[in-house]
Coordinates of C-alpha atoms in Angstrom, one line a residue:
X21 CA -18.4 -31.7 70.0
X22 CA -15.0 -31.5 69.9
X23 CA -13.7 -28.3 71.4
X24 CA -10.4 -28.5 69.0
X25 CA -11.9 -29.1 66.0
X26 CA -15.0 -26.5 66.4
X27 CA -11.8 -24.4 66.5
X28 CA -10.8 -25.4 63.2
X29 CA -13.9 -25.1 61.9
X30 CA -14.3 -21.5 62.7
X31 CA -11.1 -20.7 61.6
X32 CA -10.9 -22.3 58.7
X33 CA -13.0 -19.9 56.4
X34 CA -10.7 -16.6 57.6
X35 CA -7.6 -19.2 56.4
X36 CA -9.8 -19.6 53.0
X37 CA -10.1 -15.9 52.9
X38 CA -6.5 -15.4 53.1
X39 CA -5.9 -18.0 50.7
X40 CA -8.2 -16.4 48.0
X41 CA -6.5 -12.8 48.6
X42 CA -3.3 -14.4 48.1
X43 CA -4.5 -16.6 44.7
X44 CA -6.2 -13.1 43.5
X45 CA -3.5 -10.9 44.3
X46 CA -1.2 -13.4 42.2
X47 CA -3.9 -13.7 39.3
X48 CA -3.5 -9.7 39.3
X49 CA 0.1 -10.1 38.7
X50 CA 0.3 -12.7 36.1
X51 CA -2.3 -11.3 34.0
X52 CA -0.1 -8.1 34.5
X53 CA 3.1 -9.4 33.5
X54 CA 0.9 -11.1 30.3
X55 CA 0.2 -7.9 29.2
X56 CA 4.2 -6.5 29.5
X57 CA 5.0 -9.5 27.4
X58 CA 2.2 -9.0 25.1
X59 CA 3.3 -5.2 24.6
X60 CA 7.1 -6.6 24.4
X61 CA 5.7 -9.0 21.8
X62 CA 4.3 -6.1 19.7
X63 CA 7.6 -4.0 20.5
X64 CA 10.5 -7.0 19.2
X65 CA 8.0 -7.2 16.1
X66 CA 8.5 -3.7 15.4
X67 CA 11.9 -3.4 15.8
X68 CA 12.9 -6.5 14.1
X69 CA 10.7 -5.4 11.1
X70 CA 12.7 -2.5 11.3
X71 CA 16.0 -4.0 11.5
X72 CA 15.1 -6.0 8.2
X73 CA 14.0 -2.9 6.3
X74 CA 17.5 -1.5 7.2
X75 CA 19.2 -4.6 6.3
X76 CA 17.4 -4.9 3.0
X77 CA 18.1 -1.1 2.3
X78 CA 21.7 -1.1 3.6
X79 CA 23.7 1.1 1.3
X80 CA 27.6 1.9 2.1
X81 CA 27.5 5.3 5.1
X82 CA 29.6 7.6 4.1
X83 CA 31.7 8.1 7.4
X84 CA 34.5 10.8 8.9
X85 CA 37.7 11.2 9.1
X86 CA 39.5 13.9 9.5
X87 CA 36.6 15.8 9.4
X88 CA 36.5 14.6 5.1
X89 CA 33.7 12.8 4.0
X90 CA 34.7 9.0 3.1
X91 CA 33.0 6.0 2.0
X92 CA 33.2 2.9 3.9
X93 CA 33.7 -0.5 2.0
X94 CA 31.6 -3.3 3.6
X95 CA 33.2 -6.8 3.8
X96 CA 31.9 -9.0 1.6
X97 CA 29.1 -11.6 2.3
X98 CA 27.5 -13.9 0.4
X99 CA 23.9 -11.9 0.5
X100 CA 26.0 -8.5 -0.2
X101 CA 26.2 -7.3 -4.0
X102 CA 29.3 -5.6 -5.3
X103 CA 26.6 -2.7 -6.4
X104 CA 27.2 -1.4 -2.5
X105 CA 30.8 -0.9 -2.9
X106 CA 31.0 3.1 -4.3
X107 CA 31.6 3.6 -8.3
X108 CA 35.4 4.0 -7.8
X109 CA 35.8 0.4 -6.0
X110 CA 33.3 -1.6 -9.1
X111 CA 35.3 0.2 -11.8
X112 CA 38.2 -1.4 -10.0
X113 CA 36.6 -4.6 -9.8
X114 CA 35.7 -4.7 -12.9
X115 CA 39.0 -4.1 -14.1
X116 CA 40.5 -6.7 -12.2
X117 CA 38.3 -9.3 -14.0
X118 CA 39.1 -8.4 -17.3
X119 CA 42.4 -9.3 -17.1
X120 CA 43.4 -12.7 -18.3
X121 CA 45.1 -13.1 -14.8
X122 CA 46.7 -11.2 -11.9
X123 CA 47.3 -8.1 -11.7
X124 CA 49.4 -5.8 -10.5
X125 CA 48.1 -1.8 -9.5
X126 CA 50.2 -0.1 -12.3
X127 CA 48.1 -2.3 -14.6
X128 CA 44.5 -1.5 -12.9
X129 CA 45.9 2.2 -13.2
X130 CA 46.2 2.5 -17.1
X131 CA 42.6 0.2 -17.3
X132 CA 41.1 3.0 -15.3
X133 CA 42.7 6.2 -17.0
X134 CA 44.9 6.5 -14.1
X135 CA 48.8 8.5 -14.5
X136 CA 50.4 6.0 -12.9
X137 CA 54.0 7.0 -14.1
X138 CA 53.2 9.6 -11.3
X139 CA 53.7 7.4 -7.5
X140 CA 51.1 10.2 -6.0
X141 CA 48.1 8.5 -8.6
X142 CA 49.8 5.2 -8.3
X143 CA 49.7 4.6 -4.7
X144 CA 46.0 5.6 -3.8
X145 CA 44.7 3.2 -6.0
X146 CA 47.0 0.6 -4.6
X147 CA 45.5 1.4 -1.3
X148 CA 41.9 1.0 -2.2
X149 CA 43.0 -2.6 -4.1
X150 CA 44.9 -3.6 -0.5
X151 CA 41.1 -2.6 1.0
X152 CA 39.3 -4.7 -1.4
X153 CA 41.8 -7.2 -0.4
X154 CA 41.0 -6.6 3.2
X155 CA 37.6 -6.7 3.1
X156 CA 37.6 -9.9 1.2
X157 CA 36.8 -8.7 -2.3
X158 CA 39.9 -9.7 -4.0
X159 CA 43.0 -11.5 -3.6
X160 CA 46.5 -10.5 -3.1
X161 CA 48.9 -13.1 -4.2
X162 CA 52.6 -13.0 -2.3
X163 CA 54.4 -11.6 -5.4
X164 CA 52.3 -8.4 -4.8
X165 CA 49.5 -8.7 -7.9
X166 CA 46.1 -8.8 -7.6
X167 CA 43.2 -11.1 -8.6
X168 CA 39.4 -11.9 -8.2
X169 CA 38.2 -14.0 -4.8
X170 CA 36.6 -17.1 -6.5

């Protein structure tokens, strides 16, 4: 017999053993990393269930500043009712719509009970309007009045 390959004959099965270690060893770490992304499966479920439970539930935060309490207006979305805006800011956008037209903030004022012969009353509510505006809830037009976003 050939002296070369008896030598690969009898060598063969430690080269099969080595191979089958190898295959095993990398069985061992696929099934592992199977069973991260299984429990990373579970996890994004989780959270994303979460997320849409604090989407659905998502109310206004009341924030700081200045170490006062304040309420943050959202921008608007199409999915996002005008019920998340505070009381103060639907009273206000309710009394936008009522009028015939736009608007200006002395007008809003005397809808909503404000003293707006006094510039103190006058000018808070005009800031909260120029919010609305920012946040896309109304419009300001360019001779300063305000209307609904249609």
């Amino acid at each position: 017999m050939d002296p070369e390959l008896l030598e690969r004959i009898t060598a063969r099965p430690a080269e099969l053993d080595e191979l089958e270690e190898q295959l095993a060893k990398q069985v061992a770490e696929v099934r592992a990393e199977r069973d991260e992304l299984a429990v990373a499966e579970r996890l994004l479920e989780q959270v994303s269930e979460q997320l849409a439970d604090e989407r659905a539930s998502a109310a206004p935060m009341p924030g700081q500043v200045g170490g006062r309490s304040v309420m943050l207006i959202p921008h608007r979305e199409p999915d996002l009712e005008e019920t998340m805006l505070p009381p103060d800011y639907q009273r206000i956008l309710a009394a936008v719509r009522q009028t015939a037209g736009p608007v200006m903030a002395r007008h809003v004022g005397e809808m909503l009970g404000v003293d707006v012969s006094v510039r103190a009353k006058r000018e808070p509510l005009r800031g909260r309007l120029v919010r609305l505006v920012d946040r896309g809830w109304l419009r300001k037009l360019p001779d300063g009045r305000f209307t609904t976003r249609l």
